[in-house]
C-alpha positions as a Python dict, from the first residue, in 0.01 Angstrom:
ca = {
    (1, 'X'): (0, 0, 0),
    (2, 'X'): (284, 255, 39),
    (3, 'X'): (419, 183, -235),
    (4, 'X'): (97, 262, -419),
    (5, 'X'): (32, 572, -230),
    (6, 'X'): (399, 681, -330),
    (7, 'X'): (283, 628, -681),
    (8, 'X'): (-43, 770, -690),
    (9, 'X'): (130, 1071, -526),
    (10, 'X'): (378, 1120, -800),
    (11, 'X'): (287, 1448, -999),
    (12, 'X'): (176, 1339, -1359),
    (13, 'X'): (454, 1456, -1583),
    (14, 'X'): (369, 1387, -1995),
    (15, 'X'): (653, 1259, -2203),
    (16, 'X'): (677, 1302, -2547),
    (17, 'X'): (880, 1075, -2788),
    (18, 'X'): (975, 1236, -3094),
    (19, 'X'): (1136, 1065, -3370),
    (20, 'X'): (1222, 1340, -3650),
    (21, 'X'): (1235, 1161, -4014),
    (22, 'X'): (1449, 1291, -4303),
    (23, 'X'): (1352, 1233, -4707),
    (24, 'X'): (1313, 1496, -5012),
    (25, 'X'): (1056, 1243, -5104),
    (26, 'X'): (733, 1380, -4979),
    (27, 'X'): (557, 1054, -5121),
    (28, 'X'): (798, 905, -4868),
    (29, 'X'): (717, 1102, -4628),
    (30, 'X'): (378, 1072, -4613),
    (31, 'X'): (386, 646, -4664),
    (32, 'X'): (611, 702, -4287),
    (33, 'X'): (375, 893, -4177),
    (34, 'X'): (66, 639, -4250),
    (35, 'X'): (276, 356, -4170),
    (36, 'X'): (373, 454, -3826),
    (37, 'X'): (-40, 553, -3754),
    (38, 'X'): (-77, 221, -3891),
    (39, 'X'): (228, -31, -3814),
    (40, 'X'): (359, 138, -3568),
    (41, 'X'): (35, 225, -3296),
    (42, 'X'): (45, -209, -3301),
    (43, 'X'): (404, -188, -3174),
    (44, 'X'): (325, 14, -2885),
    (45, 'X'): (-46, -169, -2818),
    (46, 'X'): (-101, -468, -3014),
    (47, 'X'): (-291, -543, -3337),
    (48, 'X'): (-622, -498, -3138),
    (49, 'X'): (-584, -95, -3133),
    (50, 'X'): (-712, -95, -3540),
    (51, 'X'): (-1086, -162, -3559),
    (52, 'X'): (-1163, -105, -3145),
    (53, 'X'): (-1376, 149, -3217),
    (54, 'X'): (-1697, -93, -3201),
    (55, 'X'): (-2015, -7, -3358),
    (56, 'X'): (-1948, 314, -3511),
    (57, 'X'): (-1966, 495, -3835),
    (58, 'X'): (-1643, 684, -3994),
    (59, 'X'): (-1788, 1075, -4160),
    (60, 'X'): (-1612, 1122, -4508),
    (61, 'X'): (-1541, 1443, -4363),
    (62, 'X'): (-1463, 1401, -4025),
    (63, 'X'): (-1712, 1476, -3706),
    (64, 'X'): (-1621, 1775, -3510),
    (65, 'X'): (-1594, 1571, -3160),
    (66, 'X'): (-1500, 1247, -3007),
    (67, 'X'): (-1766, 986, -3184),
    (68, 'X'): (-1995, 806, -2939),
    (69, 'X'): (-1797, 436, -2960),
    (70, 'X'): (-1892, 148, -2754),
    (71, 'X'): (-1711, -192, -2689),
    (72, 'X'): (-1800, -459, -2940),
    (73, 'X'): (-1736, -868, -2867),
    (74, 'X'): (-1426, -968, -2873),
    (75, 'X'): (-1238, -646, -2822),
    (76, 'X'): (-1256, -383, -2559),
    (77, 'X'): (-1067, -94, -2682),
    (78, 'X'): (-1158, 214, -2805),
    (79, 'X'): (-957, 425, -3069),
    (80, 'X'): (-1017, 740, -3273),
    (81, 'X'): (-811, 942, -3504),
    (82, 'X'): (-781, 1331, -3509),
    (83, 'X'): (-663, 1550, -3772),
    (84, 'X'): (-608, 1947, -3769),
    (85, 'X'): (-545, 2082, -4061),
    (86, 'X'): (-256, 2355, -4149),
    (87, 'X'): (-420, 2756, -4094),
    (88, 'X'): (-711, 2658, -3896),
    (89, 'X'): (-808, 2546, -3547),
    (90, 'X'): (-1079, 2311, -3651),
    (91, 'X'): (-1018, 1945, -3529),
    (92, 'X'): (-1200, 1665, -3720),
    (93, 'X'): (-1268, 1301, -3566),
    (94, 'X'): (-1305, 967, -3726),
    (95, 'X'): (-1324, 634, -3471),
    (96, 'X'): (-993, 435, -3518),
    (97, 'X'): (-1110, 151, -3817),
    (98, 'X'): (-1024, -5, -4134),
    (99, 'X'): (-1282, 185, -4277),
    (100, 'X'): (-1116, 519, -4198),
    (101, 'X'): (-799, 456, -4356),
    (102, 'X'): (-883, 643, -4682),
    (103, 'X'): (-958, 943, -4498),
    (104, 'X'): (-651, 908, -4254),
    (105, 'X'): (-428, 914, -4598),
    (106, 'X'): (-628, 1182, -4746),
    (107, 'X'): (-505, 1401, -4440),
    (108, 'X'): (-136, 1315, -4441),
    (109, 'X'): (-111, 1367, -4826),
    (110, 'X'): (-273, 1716, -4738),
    (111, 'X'): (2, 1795, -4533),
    (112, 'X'): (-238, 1827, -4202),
    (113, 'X'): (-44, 1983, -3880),
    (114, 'X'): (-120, 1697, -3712),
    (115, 'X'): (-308, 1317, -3751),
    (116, 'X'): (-312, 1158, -3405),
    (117, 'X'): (-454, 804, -3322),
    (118, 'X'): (-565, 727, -2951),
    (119, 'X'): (-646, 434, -2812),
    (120, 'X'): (-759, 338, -2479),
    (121, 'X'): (-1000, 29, -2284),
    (122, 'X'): (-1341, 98, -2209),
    (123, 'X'): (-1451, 117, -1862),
    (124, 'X'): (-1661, -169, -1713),
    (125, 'X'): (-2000, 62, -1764),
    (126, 'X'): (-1855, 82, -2163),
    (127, 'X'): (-1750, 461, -2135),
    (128, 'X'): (-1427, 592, -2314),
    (129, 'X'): (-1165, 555, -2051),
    (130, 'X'): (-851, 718, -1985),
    (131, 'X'): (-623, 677, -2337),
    (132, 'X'): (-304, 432, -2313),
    (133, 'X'): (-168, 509, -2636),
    (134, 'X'): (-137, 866, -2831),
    (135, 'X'): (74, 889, -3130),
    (136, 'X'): (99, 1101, -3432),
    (137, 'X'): (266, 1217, -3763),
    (138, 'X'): (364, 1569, -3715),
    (139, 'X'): (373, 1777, -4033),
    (140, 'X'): (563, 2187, -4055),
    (141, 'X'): (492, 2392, -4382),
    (142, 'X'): (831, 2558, -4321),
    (143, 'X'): (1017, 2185, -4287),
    (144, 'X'): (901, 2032, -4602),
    (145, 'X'): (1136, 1741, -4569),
    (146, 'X'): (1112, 1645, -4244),
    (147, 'X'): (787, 1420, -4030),
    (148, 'X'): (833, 1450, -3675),
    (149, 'X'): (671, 1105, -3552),
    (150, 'X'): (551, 1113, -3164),
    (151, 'X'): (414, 931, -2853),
    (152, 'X'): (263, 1101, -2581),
    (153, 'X'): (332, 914, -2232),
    (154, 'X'): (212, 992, -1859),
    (155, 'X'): (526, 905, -1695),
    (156, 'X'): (346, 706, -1417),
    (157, 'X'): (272, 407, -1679),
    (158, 'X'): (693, 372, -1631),
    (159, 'X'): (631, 413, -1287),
    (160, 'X'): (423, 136, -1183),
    (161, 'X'): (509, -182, -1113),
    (162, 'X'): (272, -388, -1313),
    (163, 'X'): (255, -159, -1670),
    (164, 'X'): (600, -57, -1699),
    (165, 'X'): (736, -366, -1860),
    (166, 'X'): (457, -360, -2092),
    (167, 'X'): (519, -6, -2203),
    (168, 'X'): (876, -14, -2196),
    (169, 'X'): (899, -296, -2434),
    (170, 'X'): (585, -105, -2657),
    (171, 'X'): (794, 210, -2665),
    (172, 'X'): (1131, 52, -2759),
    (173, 'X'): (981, -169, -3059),
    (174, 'X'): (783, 133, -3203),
    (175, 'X'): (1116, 327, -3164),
    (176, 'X'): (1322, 53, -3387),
    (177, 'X'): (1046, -58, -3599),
    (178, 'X'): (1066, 366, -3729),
    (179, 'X'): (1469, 341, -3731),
    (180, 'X'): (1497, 48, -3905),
    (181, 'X'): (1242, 170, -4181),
    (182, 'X'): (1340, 548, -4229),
    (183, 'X'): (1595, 781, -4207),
    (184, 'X'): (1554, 923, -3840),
    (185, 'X'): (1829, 1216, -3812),
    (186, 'X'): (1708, 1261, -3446),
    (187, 'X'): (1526, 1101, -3168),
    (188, 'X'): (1504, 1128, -2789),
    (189, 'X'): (1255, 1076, -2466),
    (190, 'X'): (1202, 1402, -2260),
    (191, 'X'): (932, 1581, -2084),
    (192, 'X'): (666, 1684, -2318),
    (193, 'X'): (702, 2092, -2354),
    (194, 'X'): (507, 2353, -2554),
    (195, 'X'): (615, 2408, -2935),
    (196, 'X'): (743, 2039, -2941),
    (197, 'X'): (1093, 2210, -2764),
    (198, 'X'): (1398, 2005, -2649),
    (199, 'X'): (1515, 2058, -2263),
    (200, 'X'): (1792, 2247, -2421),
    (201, 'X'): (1602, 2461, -2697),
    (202, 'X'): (1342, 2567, -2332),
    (203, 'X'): (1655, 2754, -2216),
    (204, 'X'): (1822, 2916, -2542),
    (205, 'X'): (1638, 3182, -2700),
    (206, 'X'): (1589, 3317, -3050),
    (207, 'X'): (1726, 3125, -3300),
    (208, 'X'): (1904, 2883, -3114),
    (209, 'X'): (1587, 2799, -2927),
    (210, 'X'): (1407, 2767, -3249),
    (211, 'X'): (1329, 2371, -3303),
    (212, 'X'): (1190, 2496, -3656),
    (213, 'X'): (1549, 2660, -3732),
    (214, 'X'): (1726, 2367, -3518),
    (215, 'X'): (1557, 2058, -3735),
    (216, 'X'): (1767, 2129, -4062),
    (217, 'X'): (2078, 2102, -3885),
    (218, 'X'): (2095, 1730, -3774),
    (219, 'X'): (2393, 1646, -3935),
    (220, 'X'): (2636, 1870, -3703),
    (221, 'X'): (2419, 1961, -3418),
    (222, 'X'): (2195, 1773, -3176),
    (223, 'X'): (1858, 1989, -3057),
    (224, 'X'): (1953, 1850, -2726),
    (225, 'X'): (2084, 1563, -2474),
    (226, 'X'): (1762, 1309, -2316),
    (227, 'X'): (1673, 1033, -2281),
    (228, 'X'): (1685, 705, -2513),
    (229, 'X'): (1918, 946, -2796),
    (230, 'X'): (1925, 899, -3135),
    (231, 'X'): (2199, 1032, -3318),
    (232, 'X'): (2230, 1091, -3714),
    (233, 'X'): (2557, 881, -3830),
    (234, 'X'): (2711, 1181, -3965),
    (235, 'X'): (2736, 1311, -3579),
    (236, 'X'): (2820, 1002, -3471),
    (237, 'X'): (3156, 942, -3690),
    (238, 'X'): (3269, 1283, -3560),
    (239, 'X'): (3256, 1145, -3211),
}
């Protein structure tokens, strides 16, 4: 019991891991992006997360909220996907299912800020629960080359006891699965902080805080020193 009050006591910290991809390709680009919403959400939560939505219809255009899902038989997750668009603040929804693919790769090859799958397991009364997976594809109209792929973590699921293992293992596979697949030119676990900033970009300022002006120079200088690194091999020959 102490040790459970301990960890229910922790303050909840997010982490974010970012994995920034490289390719002049954009058709590249954008098959990493749908891959990792795809291939790599199953790394970090198993091939149940696609399709957990349960009875529930995708909107060719998106809703403008969380769907209504409920559990179907045989699975008890629930998932949805979000997109927001470049210039706007407008969110659209779709549940998390085969069916939405189409419009998942409709967004990427638009270039959207952001497309973001969540998954999570329903409660026991069949409400959407807290999520246990949140990862995206990360798109900047002034980085045309670059995809930042991301997880979003509460810390305390590598705090207790009884998930850590599980998530550990999750977060390291979805990490190599991207690696071995695409040209990552930087990588690292940290705190989650606002404009997507490294610990070290939080305490520079102007242009050397910038993680827009930092991205494009991966092959002589690291955005900052975390958790879980990775370096670009052009960095790493120096050293």
């Amino acid at each position: 019991m102490d040790a459970l009050h301990s960890l229910n006591a922790h303050p909840s910290h997010e982490l974010a891991i970012e994995l920034t991809v490289f390719d002049t390709d954009q058709a590249k680009l954008s098959e990493c992006a749908v891959q990792w919403l795809t291939e790599g959400v199953r790394e970090l939560a198993g091939s149940g997360v696609l399709g957990a939505a349960g009875r529930c219809r995708t909107s060719g255009k998106g809703y403008s909220r969380v769907p209504t899902m409920s559990p179907r038989e045989g699975c008890n997750r629930w998932g949805y996907v979000a997109v927001a668009p470049q210039d706007t603040f407008e969110v659209r929804y779709n549940p998390y299912t085969p069916d939405v693919l189409p419009w998942l790769r409709e967004a990427v090859d638009d270039r959207a800020e952001s497309v973001s799958v969540t998954s999570g397991v329903f409660t026991r009364d069949g409400d959407i629960g807290n999520s246990d997976v949140s990862i995206s594809a990360v798109f900047d109209e002034e980085l045309p080359e670059y995809v930042k792929l991301v997880v979003y973590l509460d810390e305390r699921r590598l705090l207790d006891p009884e998930s850590a293992p599980a998530v550990r293992d999750g977060l390291l596979r979805s990490v190599r699965w991207a690696c071995d697949r695409y040209n990552a030119v930087f990588g690292h676990v940290s705190y989650r902080h606002a404009g997507e900033m490294t610990e070290l970009e939080r305490f520079l300022k102007g242009y050397e805080g910038d993680p827009t002006s930092n991205t494009p120079r991966w092959r002589s200088r690291l955005r900052g020193y975390s958790w879980l690194m990775v370096v670009p091999a052009e960095i790493a020959d120096v050293l």
